[in-house]
Tab-separated table of C-alpha atoms and ligand atoms in Angstrom:
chain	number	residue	atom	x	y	z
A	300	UNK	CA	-14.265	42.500	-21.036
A	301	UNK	CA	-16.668	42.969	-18.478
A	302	UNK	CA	-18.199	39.969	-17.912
A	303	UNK	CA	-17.743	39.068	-14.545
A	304	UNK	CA	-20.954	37.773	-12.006
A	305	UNK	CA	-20.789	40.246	-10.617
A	306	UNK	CA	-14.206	53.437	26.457
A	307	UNK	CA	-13.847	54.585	26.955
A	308	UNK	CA	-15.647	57.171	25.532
A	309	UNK	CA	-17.871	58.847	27.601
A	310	UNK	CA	-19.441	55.708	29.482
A	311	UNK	CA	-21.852	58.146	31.229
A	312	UNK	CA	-22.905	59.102	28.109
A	313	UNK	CA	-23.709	55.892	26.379
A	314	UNK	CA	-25.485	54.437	29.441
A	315	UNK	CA	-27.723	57.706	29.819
A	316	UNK	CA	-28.792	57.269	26.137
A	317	UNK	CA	-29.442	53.628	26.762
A	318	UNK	CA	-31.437	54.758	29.368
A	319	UNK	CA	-33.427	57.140	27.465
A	320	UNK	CA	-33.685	54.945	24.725
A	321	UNK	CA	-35.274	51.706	26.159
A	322	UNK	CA	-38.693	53.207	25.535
A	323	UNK	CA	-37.562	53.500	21.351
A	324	UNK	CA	-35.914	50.154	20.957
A	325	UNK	CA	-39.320	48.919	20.054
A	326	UNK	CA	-39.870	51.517	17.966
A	327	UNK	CA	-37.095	50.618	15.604
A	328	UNK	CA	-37.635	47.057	15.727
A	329	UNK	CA	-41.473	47.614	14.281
A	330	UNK	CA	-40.375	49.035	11.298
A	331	UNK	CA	-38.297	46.975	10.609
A	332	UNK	CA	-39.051	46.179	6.311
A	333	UNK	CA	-40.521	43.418	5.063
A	334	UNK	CA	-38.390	40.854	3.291
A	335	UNK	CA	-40.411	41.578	0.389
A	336	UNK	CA	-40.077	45.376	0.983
A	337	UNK	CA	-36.300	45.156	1.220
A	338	UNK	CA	-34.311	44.100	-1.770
A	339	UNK	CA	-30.912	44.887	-0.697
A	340	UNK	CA	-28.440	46.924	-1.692
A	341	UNK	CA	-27.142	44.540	-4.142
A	342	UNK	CA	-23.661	44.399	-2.436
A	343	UNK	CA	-23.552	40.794	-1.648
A	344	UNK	CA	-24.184	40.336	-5.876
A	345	UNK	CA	-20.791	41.755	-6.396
A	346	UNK	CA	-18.329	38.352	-7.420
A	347	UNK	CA	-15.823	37.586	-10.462
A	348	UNK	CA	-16.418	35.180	-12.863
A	349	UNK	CA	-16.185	31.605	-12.328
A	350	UNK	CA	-16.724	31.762	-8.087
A	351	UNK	CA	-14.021	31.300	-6.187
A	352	UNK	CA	-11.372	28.261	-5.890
A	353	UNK	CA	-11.343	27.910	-2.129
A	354	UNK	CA	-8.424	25.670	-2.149
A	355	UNK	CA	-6.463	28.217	-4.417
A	356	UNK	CA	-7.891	30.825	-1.473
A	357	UNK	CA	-6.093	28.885	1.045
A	358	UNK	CA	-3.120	28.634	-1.136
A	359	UNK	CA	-2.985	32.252	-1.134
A	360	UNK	CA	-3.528	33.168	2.090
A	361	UNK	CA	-0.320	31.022	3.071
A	362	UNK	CA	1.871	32.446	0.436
A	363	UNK	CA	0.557	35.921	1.548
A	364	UNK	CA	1.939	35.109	4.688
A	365	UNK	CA	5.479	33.854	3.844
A	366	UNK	CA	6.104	36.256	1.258
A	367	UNK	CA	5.563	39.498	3.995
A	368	UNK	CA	6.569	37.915	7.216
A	369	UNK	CA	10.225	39.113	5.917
A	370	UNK	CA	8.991	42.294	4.635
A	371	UNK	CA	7.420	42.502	8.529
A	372	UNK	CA	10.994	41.800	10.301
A	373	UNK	CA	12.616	44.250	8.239
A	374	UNK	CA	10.118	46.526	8.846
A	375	UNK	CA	10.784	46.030	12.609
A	376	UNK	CA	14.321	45.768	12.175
A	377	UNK	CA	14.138	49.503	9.881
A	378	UNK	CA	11.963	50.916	12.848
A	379	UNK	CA	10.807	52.216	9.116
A	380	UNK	CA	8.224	54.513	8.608
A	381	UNK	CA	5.770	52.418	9.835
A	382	UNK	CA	3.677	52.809	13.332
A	383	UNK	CA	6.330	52.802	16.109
A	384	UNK	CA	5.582	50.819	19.204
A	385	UNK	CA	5.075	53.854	21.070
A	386	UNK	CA	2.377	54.459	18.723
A	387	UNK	CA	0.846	50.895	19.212
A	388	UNK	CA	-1.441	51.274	22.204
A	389	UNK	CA	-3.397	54.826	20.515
A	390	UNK	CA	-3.963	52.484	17.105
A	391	UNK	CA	-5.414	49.482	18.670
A	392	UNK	CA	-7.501	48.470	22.090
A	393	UNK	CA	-7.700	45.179	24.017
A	394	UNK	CA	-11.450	43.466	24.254
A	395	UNK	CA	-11.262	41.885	26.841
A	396	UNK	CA	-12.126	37.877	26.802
A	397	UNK	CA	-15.588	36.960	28.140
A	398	UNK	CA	-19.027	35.709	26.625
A	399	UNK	CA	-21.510	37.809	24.788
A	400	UNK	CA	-24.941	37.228	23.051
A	401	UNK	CA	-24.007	36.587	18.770
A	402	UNK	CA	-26.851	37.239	16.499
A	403	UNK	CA	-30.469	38.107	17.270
A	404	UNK	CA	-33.642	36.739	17.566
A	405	UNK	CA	-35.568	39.547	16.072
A	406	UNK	CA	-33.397	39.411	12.339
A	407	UNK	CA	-33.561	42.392	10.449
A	408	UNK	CA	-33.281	40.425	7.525
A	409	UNK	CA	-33.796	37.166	8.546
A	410	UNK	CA	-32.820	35.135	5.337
A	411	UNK	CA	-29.214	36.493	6.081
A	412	UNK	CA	-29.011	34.250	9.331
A	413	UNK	CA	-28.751	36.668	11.723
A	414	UNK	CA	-30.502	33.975	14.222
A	415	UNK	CA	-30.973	32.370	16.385
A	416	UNK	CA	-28.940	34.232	19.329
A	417	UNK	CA	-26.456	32.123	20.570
A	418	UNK	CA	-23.686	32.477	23.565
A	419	UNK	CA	-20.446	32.633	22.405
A	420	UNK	CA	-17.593	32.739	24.629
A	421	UNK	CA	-14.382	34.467	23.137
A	422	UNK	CA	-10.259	35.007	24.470
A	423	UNK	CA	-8.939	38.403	24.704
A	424	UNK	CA	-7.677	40.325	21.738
A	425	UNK	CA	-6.492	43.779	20.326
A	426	UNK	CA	-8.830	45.017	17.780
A	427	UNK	CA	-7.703	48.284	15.300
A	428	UNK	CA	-9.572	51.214	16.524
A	429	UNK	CA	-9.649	52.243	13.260
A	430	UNK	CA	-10.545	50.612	9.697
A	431	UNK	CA	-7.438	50.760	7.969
A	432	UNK	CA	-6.692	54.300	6.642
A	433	UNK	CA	-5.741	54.550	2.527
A	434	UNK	CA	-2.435	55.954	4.569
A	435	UNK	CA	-1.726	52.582	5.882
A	436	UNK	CA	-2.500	50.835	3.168
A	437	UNK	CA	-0.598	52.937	0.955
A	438	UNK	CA	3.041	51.966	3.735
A	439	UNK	CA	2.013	48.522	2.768
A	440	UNK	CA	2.244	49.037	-0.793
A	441	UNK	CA	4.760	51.631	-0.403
A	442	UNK	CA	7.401	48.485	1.646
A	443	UNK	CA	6.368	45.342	-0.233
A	444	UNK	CA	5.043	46.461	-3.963
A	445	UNK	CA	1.959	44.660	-3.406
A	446	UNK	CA	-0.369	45.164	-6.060
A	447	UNK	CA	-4.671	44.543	-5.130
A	448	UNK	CA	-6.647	42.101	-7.134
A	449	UNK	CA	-9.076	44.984	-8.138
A	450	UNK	CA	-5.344	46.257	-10.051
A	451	UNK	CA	-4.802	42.720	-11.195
A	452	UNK	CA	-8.191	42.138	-12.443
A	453	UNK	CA	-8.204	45.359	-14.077
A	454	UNK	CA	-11.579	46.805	-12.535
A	455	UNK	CA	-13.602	47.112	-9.476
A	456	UNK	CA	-17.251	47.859	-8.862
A	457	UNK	CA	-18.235	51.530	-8.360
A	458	UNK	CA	-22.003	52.816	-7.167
A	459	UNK	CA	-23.135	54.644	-9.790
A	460	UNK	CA	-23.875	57.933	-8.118
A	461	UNK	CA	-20.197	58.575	-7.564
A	462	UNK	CA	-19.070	58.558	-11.042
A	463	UNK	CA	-18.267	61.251	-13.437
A	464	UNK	CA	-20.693	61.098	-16.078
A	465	UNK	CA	-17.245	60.866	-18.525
A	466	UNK	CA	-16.338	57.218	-16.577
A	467	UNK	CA	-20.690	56.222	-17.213
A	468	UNK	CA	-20.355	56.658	-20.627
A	469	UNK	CA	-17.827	54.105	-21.535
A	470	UNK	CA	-20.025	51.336	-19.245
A	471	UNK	CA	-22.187	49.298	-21.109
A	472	UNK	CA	-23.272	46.224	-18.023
A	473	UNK	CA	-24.385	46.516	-14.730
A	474	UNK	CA	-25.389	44.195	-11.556
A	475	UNK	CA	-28.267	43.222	-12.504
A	476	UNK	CA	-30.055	42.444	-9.165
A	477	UNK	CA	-28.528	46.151	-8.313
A	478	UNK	CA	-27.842	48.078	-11.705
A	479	UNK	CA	-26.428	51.148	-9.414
A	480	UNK	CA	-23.240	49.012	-8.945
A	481	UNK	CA	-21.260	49.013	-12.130
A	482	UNK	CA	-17.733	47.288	-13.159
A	483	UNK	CA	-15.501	50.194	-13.821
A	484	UNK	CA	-11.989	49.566	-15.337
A	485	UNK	CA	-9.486	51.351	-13.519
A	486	UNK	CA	-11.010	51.403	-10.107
A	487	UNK	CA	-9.013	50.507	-7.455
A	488	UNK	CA	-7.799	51.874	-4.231
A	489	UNK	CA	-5.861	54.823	-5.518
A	490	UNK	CA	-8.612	55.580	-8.171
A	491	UNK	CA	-12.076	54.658	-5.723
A	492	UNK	CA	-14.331	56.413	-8.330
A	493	UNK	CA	-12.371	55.355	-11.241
A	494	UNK	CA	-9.305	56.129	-13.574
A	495	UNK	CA	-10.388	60.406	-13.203
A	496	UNK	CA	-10.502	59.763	-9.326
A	497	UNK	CA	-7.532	59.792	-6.720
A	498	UNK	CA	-6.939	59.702	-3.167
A	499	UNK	CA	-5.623	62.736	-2.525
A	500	UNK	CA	-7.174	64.482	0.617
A	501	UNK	CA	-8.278	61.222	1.709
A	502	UNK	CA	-5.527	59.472	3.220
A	503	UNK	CA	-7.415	59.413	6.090
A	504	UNK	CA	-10.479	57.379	4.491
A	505	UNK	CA	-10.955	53.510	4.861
A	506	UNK	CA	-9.141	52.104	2.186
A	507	UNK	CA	-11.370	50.559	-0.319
A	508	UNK	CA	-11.589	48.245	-3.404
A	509	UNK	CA	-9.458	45.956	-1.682
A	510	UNK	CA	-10.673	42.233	-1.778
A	511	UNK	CA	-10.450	39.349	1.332
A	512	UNK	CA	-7.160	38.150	-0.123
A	513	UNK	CA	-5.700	41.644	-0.184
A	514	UNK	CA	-6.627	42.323	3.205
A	515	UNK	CA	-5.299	38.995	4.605
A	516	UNK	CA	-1.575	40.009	2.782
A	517	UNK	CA	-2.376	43.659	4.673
A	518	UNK	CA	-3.105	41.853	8.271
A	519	UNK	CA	-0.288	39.308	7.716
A	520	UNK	CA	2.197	41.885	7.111
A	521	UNK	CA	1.202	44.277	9.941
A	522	UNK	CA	2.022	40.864	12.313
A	523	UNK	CA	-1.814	40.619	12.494
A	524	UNK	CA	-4.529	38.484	10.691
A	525	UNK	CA	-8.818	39.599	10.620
A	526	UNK	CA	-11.464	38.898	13.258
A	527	UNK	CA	-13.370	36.505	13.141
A	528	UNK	CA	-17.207	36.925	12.573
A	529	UNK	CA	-17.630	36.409	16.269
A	530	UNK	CA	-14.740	38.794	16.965
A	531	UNK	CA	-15.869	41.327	15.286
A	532	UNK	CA	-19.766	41.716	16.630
A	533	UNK	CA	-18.457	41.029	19.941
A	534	UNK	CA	-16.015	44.102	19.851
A	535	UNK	CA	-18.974	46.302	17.863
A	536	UNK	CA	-21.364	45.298	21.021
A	537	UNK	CA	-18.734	47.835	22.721
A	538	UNK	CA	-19.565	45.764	25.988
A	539	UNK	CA	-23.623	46.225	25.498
A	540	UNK	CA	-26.076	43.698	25.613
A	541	UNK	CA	-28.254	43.038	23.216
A	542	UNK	CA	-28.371	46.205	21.769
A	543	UNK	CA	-29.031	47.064	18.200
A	544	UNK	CA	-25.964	49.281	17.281
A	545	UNK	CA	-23.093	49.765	19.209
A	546	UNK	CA	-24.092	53.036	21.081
A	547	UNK	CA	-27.357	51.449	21.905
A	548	UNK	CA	-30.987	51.114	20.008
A	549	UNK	CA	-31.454	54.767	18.890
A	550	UNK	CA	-29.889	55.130	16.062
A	551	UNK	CA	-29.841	58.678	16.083
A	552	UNK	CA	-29.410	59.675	20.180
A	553	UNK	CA	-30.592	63.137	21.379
A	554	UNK	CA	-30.826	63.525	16.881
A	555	UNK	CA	-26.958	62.993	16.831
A	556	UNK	CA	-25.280	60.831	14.233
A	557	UNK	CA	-23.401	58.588	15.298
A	558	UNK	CA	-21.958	56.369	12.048
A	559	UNK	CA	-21.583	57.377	8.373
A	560	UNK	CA	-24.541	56.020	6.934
A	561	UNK	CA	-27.125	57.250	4.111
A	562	UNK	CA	-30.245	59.751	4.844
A	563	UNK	CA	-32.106	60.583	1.830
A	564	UNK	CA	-33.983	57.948	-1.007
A	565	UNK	CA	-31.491	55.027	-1.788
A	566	UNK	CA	-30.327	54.944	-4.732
A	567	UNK	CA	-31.061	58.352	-5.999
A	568	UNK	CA	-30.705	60.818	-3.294
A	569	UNK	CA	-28.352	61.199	-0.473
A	570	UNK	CA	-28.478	64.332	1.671
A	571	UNK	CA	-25.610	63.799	3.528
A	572	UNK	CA	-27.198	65.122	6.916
A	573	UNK	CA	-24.296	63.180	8.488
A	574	UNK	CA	-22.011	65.147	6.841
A	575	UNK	CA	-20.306	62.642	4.437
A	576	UNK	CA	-22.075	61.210	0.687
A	577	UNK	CA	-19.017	59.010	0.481
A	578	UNK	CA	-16.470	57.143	2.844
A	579	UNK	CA	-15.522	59.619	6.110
A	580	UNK	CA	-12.026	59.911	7.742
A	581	UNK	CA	-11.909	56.998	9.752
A	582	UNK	CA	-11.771	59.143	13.166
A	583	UNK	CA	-15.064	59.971	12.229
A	584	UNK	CA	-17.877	59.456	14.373
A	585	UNK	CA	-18.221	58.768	18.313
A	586	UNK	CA	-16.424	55.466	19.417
A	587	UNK	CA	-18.463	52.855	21.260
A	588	UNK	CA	-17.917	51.218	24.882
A	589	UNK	CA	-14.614	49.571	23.572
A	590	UNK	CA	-13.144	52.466	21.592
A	591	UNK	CA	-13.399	51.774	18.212
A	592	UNK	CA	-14.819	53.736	15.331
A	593	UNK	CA	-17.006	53.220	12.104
A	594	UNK	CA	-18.164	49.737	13.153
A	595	UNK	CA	-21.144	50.277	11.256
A	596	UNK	CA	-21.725	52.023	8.446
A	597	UNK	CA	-18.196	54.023	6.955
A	598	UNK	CA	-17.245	50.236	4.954
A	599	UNK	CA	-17.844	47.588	5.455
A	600	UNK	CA	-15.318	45.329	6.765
A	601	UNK	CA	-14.597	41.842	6.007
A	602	UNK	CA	-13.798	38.860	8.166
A	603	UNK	CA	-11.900	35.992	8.278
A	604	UNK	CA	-15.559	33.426	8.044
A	605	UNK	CA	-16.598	31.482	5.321
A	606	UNK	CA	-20.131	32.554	4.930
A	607	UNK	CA	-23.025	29.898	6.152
A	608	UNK	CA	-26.693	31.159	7.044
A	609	UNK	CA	-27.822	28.358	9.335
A	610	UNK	CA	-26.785	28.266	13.217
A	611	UNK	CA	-27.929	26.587	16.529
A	612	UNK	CA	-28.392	27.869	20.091
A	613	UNK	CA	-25.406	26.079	20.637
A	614	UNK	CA	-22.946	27.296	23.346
A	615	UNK	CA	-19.376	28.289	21.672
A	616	UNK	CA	-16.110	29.015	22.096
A	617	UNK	CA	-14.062	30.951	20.037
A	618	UNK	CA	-15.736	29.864	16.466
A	619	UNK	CA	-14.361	30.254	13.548
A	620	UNK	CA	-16.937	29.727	10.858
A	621	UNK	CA	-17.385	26.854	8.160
A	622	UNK	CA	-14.463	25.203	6.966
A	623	UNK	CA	-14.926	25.672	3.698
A	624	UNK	CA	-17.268	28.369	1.284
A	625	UNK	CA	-17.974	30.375	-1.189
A	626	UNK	CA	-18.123	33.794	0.063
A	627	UNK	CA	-16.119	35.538	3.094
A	628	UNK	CA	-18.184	37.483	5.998
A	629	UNK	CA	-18.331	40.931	5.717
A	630	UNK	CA	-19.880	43.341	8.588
A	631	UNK	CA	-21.165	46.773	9.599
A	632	UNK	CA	-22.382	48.121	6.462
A	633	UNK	CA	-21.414	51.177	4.598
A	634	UNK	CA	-21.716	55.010	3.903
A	635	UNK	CA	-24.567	53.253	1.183
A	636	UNK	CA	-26.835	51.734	3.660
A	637	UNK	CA	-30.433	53.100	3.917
A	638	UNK	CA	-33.256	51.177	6.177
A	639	UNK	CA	-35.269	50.991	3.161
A	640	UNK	CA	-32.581	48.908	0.973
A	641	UNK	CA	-29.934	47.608	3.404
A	642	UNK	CA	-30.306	47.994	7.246
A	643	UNK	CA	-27.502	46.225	7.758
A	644	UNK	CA	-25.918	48.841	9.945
A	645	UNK	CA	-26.349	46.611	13.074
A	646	UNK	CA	-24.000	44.749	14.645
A	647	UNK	CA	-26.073	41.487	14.586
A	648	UNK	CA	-26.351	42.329	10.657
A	649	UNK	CA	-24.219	40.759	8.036
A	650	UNK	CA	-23.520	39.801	4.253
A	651	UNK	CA	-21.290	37.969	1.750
A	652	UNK	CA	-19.119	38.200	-1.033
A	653	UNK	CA	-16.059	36.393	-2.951
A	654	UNK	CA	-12.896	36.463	-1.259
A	655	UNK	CA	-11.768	38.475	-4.730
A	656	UNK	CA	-14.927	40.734	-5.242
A	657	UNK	CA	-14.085	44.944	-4.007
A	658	UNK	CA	-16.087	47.381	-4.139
A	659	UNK	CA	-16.350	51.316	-3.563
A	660	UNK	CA	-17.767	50.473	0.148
A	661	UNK	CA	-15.686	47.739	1.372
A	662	UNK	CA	-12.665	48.101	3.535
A	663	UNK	CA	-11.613	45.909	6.799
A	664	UNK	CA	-9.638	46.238	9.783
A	665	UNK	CA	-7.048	43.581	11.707
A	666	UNK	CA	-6.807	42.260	15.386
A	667	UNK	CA	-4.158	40.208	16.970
A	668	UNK	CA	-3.470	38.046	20.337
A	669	UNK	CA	-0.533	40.595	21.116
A	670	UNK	CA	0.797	43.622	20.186
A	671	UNK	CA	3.359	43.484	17.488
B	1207	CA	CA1	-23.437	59.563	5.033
B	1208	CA	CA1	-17.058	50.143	9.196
């Protein structure tokens, strides 16, 4: 039953558009919607039944990491078929420690704590220039017979518009804050649109309908573990400061795309001017000042943070959330995000759900202190 609450890229390039740009910052920020105007895409309404045990979370988390820490040294030991060490330096890229500016104090959507700013200082780490690829995911699965909650639970949510109208028919519920999302049974990574769906030609795509728990066992098995909140907007700030996306404020520079987002009327039409109405390869896209791609927009991608909405000015270093929660962090936004519904594609920008909720639009990627 379905009854679940549900740099080095071009450097002279960046810097020129920040230049040109300045003048348009404004611009953006003054249409920014009203609270009242924006509703949200619903994706922070997607959760199983009965919340989430975060003791049993923890519990997890540390039997995630003892059971593949040996499927990790044989891997090494194999040399396998996994990414050789040769291979390491192309896959991630080192952001460097430092302090940067977290948050903003002109919120988007305010009541999702993206204030006050705050100084946060952080230590060095390797970041994946990529979200992880259904390829990568699939070497996980392939080495440890892992299976993903969505497969366990026996569904994950779908947006509506990418289902066959065969898959609709046999859905009787929706979210109802956001009745595009529905609960589709056999939805899971290898089916993202549902039992008549596969992966084929998509390797290359973010995996998706994996949960926070899934994506821990990925990162602890890779020798890795996921960013923290901080982390991760520091490396999507691509070395800028106080900038709105990671390229800068435009979001569309000299009318170029630069992340895999939607144009069109949310929910009902997408045009796909940026050339993808679903996930894109994950080498999609321009990387920003650090090298990485699909920060925003592509999935979202979840972090290692409980989720809390109130902060302070407070100076930190190297913070790792609340303690304790209900919901995990998630950042960046997805291929679903309009301004109109969810302009969450900034890297101040962020939302919530269940560390065993997945959905059609939610991936993640791993850093580490060292290379493994
Ligand atoms: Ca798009
Ligand atoms: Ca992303």
């Amino acid at each position: 039953m379905f009854i679940r609450a549900v740099v080095i890229l071009c450097v002279v390039t960046v810097w020129c558009d920040i230049i040109e740009e300045d003048n348009v910052a404004v611009q953006e920020k003054e249409h920014v919607p009203a609270d009242s105007e924006n509703p949200g895409c619903g994706c922070n309404s997607l959760r199983r039944d009965g919340g989430t045990n975060t003791v049993k979370t923890h519990i997890w988390h540390d039997q995630a990491a003892a059971k593949y820490s040996k499927a990790l040294k044989e891997d090494q030991i194999d040399g396998g078929e996994h990414q050789q060490i040769s291979d390491v330096p192309k896959q991630m890229v080192w952001i460097p420690a430092g302090e940067f500016l977290m948050g903003t104090d002109n919120p988007g959507i305010p009541q999702d704590g993206e204030g006050p700013q705050r100084k946060v200082h952080l230590d060095g780490f390797y970041m994946d220039v990529f979200e992880v690829s259904n390829l990568e995911f699939q070497k996980f699965v392939n080495t440890t017979g892992y299976v993903t909650e969505a497969e366990k639970f026996g569904d994950s949510f779908v947006f509506e518009g990418l289902l066959s109208e065969a898959v609709k028919g046999q859905i009787s519920q929706a979210v109802a804050a956001a009745p595009w999302w529905l609960p589709v049974r056999g939805a899971d990574w290898r089916h993202p649109e549902g039992p008549d769906s596969d992966i084929v030609g998509r390797l290359d795509h973010p995996v998706l309908h994996v949960s926070w728990n899934d994506a821990v066992a990925y990162c602890t098995w890779k020798g890795k573990r996921l960013p923290t909140e901080a982390e991760w907007e520091c490396a999507c700030r691509g070395g800028l400061k106080d900038r709105i996306f990671p390229w800068g404020n435009k979001l569309n520079p000299k009318g170029q795309h630069y992340a895999n987002l939607w144009q069109g009327e949310f929910p009902n039409q997408n045009t796909g001017e940026d050339g993808y109405t679903k996930s894109a390869p994950v080498t999609s896209f321009p990387v920003n000042g650090y090298g990485l791609y699909n920060m925003v927009g592509n999935a979202w991608e979840w972090t290692a943070d409980w989720w809390d909405i109130h902060h302070t000015t407070d100076e930190l270093h190297n913070p790792t959330g609340p303690t304790m929660g209900n919901d995990k962090v998630k950042k960046g936004g997805s291929y679903m995000c309009h301004k109109s519904y969810c302009y969450r594609y900034r890297c101040a920008a962020r939302s919530q759900n269940t560390p065993d909720s997945s959905s059609s639009n939610l991936g993640f990627r791993c850093v580490s202190q060292k290379l493994s």
